[in-house]
Every structure is written in C-alpha cells, then in structure tokens.
Amino acid sequence: MHFNYELFLNYLIQGLANGALIALIALGYTIVYGIVELINFAHGEVFMMGAFLAFTIVAATGITSTDPLYQIVGVFLIALLGAMIFSAAINFSIDRVAYRRLRSAPRLAPLICAIGFSFILQQIAIYWKGPVSISPPPLIPSDYRTYNILTELFGLETKVRLKPIDVAVFVITIPLLLLLTWFIRSTRTGKAMRATAQDQQASALMGIDVNRTISTAFVIGGLLAGAAGMIALYYNNIARAQMGFRYGLFAFTAAVLGGIGNLSGAVLGGFLIGFIWAMSDGMVKEYIPSWGAQWTNSVIFGILVIIMVFRPSGLIGEHTTEKV
Amino acid sequence: MAMLELSEVNTYYGNIHALKGISITVDKGEIVTLIGSNGAGKSTTLLTISGLVPPRTGSITLEGRSLTGMPAHAITGLGVVQSPEGRRVFPRMSVLENLEMGAYVLRRVDPEDLERVYELFPRLKERATQKAGTLSGGEQQMLAIGRALMGRPKLLLLDEPSMGLSPILVDQIFSIIREINQQGTTVLLVEQNALMALSVAHRGYVLQTGEIVLADSAANLITNDMVRKAYLGEE
Ligand SMILES: Nc1ncnc2c1ncn2[C@@H]1O[C@H](COP(=O)(O)OP(=O)(O)OP(=O)(O)O)[C@@H](O)[C@H]1O
Ligand SMILES: [Mg+2]
C-alpha cells in the first residue's frame, strides 16, 4: 500500500496545531491539580468563555477581513489579550468564591462545585450568544485563507499546505509554553508555586502566602485557556457554548496521559492527542474506508486506557522533578 | 519586654486539648528550650507560635505586637522562622532551590547568607544541585536548618534539630546553634535530647501533657531530680 506522505504531513500540521491548543488547556488542569489536587472540571468552559469574549471584542470593533492588515493584526492581538484576561478572571473568581472555602473539605466537595460551574458557564454562554454554533466575524483576508506558505514563500511544489493560521497557532502557543516554563522554573513566584505544590505547610513557614500562590495558579491556567480560546475560535472558525466540552475533555486526558501535575507531561499529552485526533479524523480513512471521525473518541480513550494500565502515573509521571 | 510572650495559650486539634493554658517568654538573645516526652505538646507549641495551628484562646506577642489571628506566612515575614519537625524539605527541588525558598521573605538571596550556610554545612554545597528528596536523613536535617537560617530569623524555632543525626553531627548542630545565637539570633529549641538541649540553653520549660510543669534556668533544670529521672534517663 502506498503511503501518502503529503496527506500525512497535512494531517500532521493539523494535529500539531490542535495539539498545541490542547496543550495550552491541559497546562491549566495540571498546574491547578499540581497545587491543590483538584480537577477543575470548569476549565473547558473557562476556555470557551475566552473564545466568546474574543468573538465579542472582534465583533464590537467592526473590523473585518477587508480592513488594512495592521488593523486586523491589532484587533487579533487585542482580542487575544482580552480573552486571556477574561478567562483568568473567571478562573480566579471561581477559586475565590468556591474552591478556597472548600480547601479542607472532602475532595468531592470542590469537585462537584467544579462540575456545577461548568454547567453555569455553559448556560451563561448560551444566554450570551445563543444555543447554536456561530461563526466569528471573518478576520483573515481571503487571499490568506487559501495561501500556502510552502508554495508562495518557499516556492515548493507540493500538496502539503501550511496556512497562515497554522503558523499563527505556533507563533502564539510556543512562546507561551516557553514563557510558562521559564516562569515556573526560574522566578520567585514560580518557585513558590512549586514549593506550595510539594508542601503547603512548609511553604507557609517560608513566608509564602499559600492562598495567593494558589490564586496565581488559577490565573495562569486561565490566561493559557483564554489564549487557546481565541486561537481555537479562528482556527476552527466556529464557536458554541459546548465547545469547551471536547477540548476540555481531551486536555484533561492529555494532562492525565502525560502525568497529572507535570508540565512537560501535559504538553506531550496535548500534542499526542492532537496527533491521534487528526490521524483518526482524516488519515485513517485513506486506508480503512469504513473509518470515520466518530471513532476518534474511542481511539483516544482506548490509548489512554492502555497507557494507564502500563504507566498508571502517566508518561512522565512520578519520578520527574518538573511537577509544578 | 520579652521578645516572645505566650500567655495562657490554649490550642486544640478538634476536640483534643493539646495546649492547656501555657505561658512562655523568650527574651532577646536567649536560647530557651522546651523539653517533654512524646505527645507533650512541644511541636504544637511551635506550630501555634508560627500560626499554623492557631490558638483558640490566649495571646501571643512578638516584641509587644500581637500575632493572634495572623496567617503563618505573615508571622514568618516578621522574622519568626521555624525549622519544623520532620525536616519538611521540598523533595523535588534542589538543595540550592530549597535554600532560596528559605530566603523567600527577603525577596532576594544574599550570596553571603548562602556562603555562611555552606560554611556551616559544607555537605550542602557539594550537593547543591541534588534533589532534596534524595538526600540522606541527616543531610535533609542540615538542609532544613540551613533553609531556616537563609531567612535571617530574629527568632529561630527549631523542632528536634538533632533528630536522625550521628553523635558527631549532633555535637556540631549544637555548636552551630550556640554560634548563631552569639551572632544575635534568639532561639526557641525543642528537643528529645534533653541533656544536650539544657547544656546549650539559658533557660528551659518542661512540658507535660499540654501543661508547663517546670520553668527554670537550664543549670537548675539539669540538676533537678524530676528532670533527671524523667528526661535524662537516670534512676
Ligand atoms: N494534627 C493533629 N491532629 C490531632 N491531634 C494531634 C495532631 N498533632 C498532634 N496531636 C496531638 O497533640 C498532642 C501534642 O502533640 P505534639 O506533636 O505537639 O507533641 P510533641 O511534644 O511534639 O511530641 P514528640 O516529642 O513525639 O514530637 C499529642 O497528643 C498528639 O496526639
Ligand atoms: Mg514533636
């Protein structure tokens, strides 16, 4: 059987882009889990709210794909920043209003609250923009929607397509990932977060304000989720109140797959799931005609089960030092 | 005015009445020791001072300022630094990072402080990049003490600093305690090793099931019959 490498590369690009988005969201699950051992089930909705705010900002400016490029880039960046701040504020508030009061309560109490917030945010979103899928105002100039960087810029004769939006995804996510790594590894606050994740009492004895450090974790998770929301909005050209569910579930799975609490693990898991997602949604059909995208969830969770059986603490779990 | 004053402090764990109205003073420049058998409430006393297990009633003041109701991190910020029981180093951070966390309250690490700790515990310098969780028990104890010193404490609370150390290191730890005290740090020391503690301290309190049963100079306590029988293992 002939291996269609051009098709493969196309799905690989799509997989990496989706993987980058999942990684951004997965980091929010893992950072929060690392520090308070709570699965923040509302995190997918925090991501969705970022996308919704970005939508609203772009619509409010009235700028569309026919405006000058600098205005388009400008509004894109403003919407990105707005989404990040908005999602961070939501995540921070949920922690302040509910989780913080339940720190010493049984584990199930904050967990059920998280599920509650997930539904509340979805309802707010439905009230905000209606129950059906909506397309964001077009921002990407029509020339660029079909523009293939590999052909136009590098003069390659190929069916592999690298679109500006793909590049935009990486240009935004990779610096964010590097910034986060640097922040956690090297800054005073980042070290305080790691210390708090390892021993809260001892951290308090060092003079670390544990509550503030936990808030910081929620804020960082929210910032990343908001950025992912804005990017997803324009990568998929669609938004709906339930969009947080699939991304959230995949991101949570990515975090568990990589080793919950572990930053590199979340990123690795994110890319892995993005890759499987793209392959299962598209590539496999080439070889198994009866295959369809509806199989993707089963494949992803099947792989999750297999990895969990052999490595219960995730791909990079337990023995590493890079937990938050 | 005493540097630290506990007056009629009652601390509970749920229904367990762990500290039953204890009053303790520590003057500036002193080494004061708290001795007592297992479960007497020594660690609870230090946790109460640090704000981790706040008292239900009674008052705690530092240089006349009330610590009651203050969160633990703020108390550390005032210069009351504790090296807790069981070391409690950050296992997945390096030795150096642990020492940096000790200096968290100072906002930045003074290289001279680091040098001083490395001078006191050369072993820590050799292990600077090693993860604290992989250190031996004794090395972790050195790290816990070194970490506390990095915060330049006014008042240093030490909970069983000699635990798990070989006899030579125990001697060394006690001479270090004396040394840092002479350099101006006030020390409140909790120890199982009562003889050692009393030989380095100026004064001592004997704690029994949450109550102070004796308070005297270290010299008097060391010759006290009851202390000799109960805590120094004499017949
Ligand atoms: N977290 C806790 N919850 C409930 N009870 C506790 C807790 N910590 C301590 N206690 C109880 O409080 C009492 C005093 O304990 P504490 O740890 O202060 O003793 P200690 O004098 O430090 O003993 P040791 O010499 O064994 O360290 C004990 O009876 C102990 O069982
Ligand atoms: Mg104790």
mmCIF file of N, CA, C and O and ligand atoms in Angstrom, chain B residues 13 16 18 37-44 85 160 192, ligand 1:
data_model
loop_
_atom_site.group_PDB
_atom_site.id
_atom_site.type_symbol
_atom_site.label_atom_id
_atom_site.label_comp_id
_atom_site.label_asym_id
_atom_site.label_seq_id
_atom_site.Cartn_x
_atom_site.Cartn_y
_atom_site.Cartn_z
ATOM 1 N N TYR B 13 -6.750 20.441 68.719
ATOM 2 C CA TYR B 13 -6.922 19.770 67.431
ATOM 3 C C TYR B 13 -8.318 19.164 67.490
ATOM 4 O O TYR B 13 -8.498 18.123 68.123
ATOM 5 N N ILE B 16 -9.292 17.558 70.760
ATOM 6 C CA ILE B 16 -8.107 17.279 71.568
ATOM 7 C C ILE B 16 -7.501 18.574 72.081
ATOM 8 O O ILE B 16 -7.132 19.458 71.306
ATOM 9 N N ALA B 18 -4.641 20.227 73.185
ATOM 10 C CA ALA B 18 -3.199 19.928 73.123
ATOM 11 C C ALA B 18 -2.357 20.851 73.992
ATOM 12 O O ALA B 18 -1.393 20.414 74.612
ATOM 13 N N SER B 37 8.109 14.717 77.133
ATOM 14 C CA SER B 37 8.095 13.421 76.447
ATOM 15 C C SER B 37 7.201 13.470 75.207
ATOM 16 O O SER B 37 6.586 14.490 74.911
ATOM 17 N N ASN B 38 7.107 12.365 74.513
ATOM 18 C CA ASN B 38 6.316 12.296 73.282
ATOM 19 C C ASN B 38 4.877 12.698 73.552
ATOM 20 O O ASN B 38 4.283 12.255 74.523
ATOM 21 N N GLY B 39 4.371 13.547 72.674
ATOM 22 C CA GLY B 39 2.969 13.948 72.790
ATOM 23 C C GLY B 39 2.707 15.003 73.843
ATOM 24 O O GLY B 39 1.557 15.313 74.136
ATOM 25 N N ALA B 40 3.768 15.585 74.409
ATOM 26 C CA ALA B 40 3.583 16.579 75.465
ATOM 27 C C ALA B 40 3.021 17.888 74.924
ATOM 28 O O ALA B 40 2.401 18.667 75.643
ATOM 29 N N GLY B 41 3.267 18.135 73.633
ATOM 30 C CA GLY B 41 2.765 19.390 73.056
ATOM 31 C C GLY B 41 3.872 20.340 72.611
ATOM 32 O O GLY B 41 3.616 21.509 72.333
ATOM 33 N N LYS B 42 5.089 19.841 72.499
ATOM 34 C CA LYS B 42 6.219 20.701 72.112
ATOM 35 C C LYS B 42 6.054 21.219 70.677
ATOM 36 O O LYS B 42 6.152 22.419 70.431
ATOM 37 N N SER B 43 5.822 20.291 69.766
ATOM 38 C CA SER B 43 5.658 20.722 68.366
ATOM 39 C C SER B 43 4.438 21.608 68.218
ATOM 40 O O SER B 43 4.455 22.594 67.474
ATOM 41 N N THR B 44 3.378 21.253 68.946
ATOM 42 C CA THR B 44 2.168 22.073 68.884
ATOM 43 C C THR B 44 2.470 23.506 69.312
ATOM 44 O O THR B 44 1.958 24.459 68.724
ATOM 45 N N GLU B 85 9.433 20.031 62.624
ATOM 46 C CA GLU B 85 9.701 18.630 62.927
ATOM 47 C C GLU B 85 9.618 17.809 61.635
ATOM 48 O O GLU B 85 8.752 18.047 60.782
ATOM 49 N N GLU B 160 13.379 19.678 67.141
ATOM 50 C CA GLU B 160 14.226 18.479 67.114
ATOM 51 C C GLU B 160 15.275 18.504 66.008
ATOM 52 O O GLU B 160 15.303 17.632 65.127
ATOM 53 N N GLN B 192 14.241 16.236 72.036
ATOM 54 C CA GLN B 192 14.125 14.998 72.798
ATOM 55 C C GLN B 192 15.372 14.815 73.641
ATOM 56 O O GLN B 192 15.330 14.318 74.756
HETATM 57 N N1 LIG C 1 -2.776 17.013 63.624
HETATM 58 C C1 LIG C 1 -3.172 16.547 64.807
HETATM 59 N N2 LIG C 1 -4.434 16.132 64.989
HETATM 60 C C2 LIG C 1 -4.847 15.644 66.168
HETATM 61 N N3 LIG C 1 -4.076 15.557 67.244
HETATM 62 C C3 LIG C 1 -2.801 15.962 67.142
HETATM 63 C C4 LIG C 1 -2.280 16.475 65.916
HETATM 64 N N4 LIG C 1 -0.988 16.787 66.109
HETATM 65 C C5 LIG C 1 -0.721 16.493 67.388
HETATM 66 N N5 LIG C 1 -1.798 15.994 68.020
HETATM 67 C C6 LIG C 1 -1.868 15.581 69.411
HETATM 68 O O1 LIG C 1 -1.481 16.666 70.219
HETATM 69 C C7 LIG C 1 -0.649 16.234 71.263
HETATM 70 C C8 LIG C 1 0.674 17.004 71.246
HETATM 71 O O2 LIG C 1 1.378 16.637 70.058
HETATM 72 P P1 LIG C 1 2.785 17.259 69.688
HETATM 73 O O3 LIG C 1 3.099 16.852 68.316
HETATM 74 O O4 LIG C 1 2.778 18.702 69.993
HETATM 75 O O5 LIG C 1 3.753 16.519 70.695
HETATM 76 P P2 LIG C 1 5.324 16.619 70.866
HETATM 77 O O6 LIG C 1 5.585 17.085 72.238
HETATM 78 O O7 LIG C 1 5.911 17.417 69.784
HETATM 79 O O8 LIG C 1 5.750 15.098 70.717
HETATM 80 P P3 LIG C 1 7.033 14.411 70.059
HETATM 81 O O9 LIG C 1 8.140 14.539 71.018
HETATM 82 O O10 LIG C 1 6.633 12.997 69.866
HETATM 83 O O11 LIG C 1 7.289 15.130 68.783
HETATM 84 C C9 LIG C 1 -0.489 14.736 71.102
HETATM 85 O O12 LIG C 1 -1.350 14.115 71.995
HETATM 86 C C10 LIG C 1 -0.903 14.474 69.693
HETATM 87 O O13 LIG C 1 -1.517 13.218 69.567
#
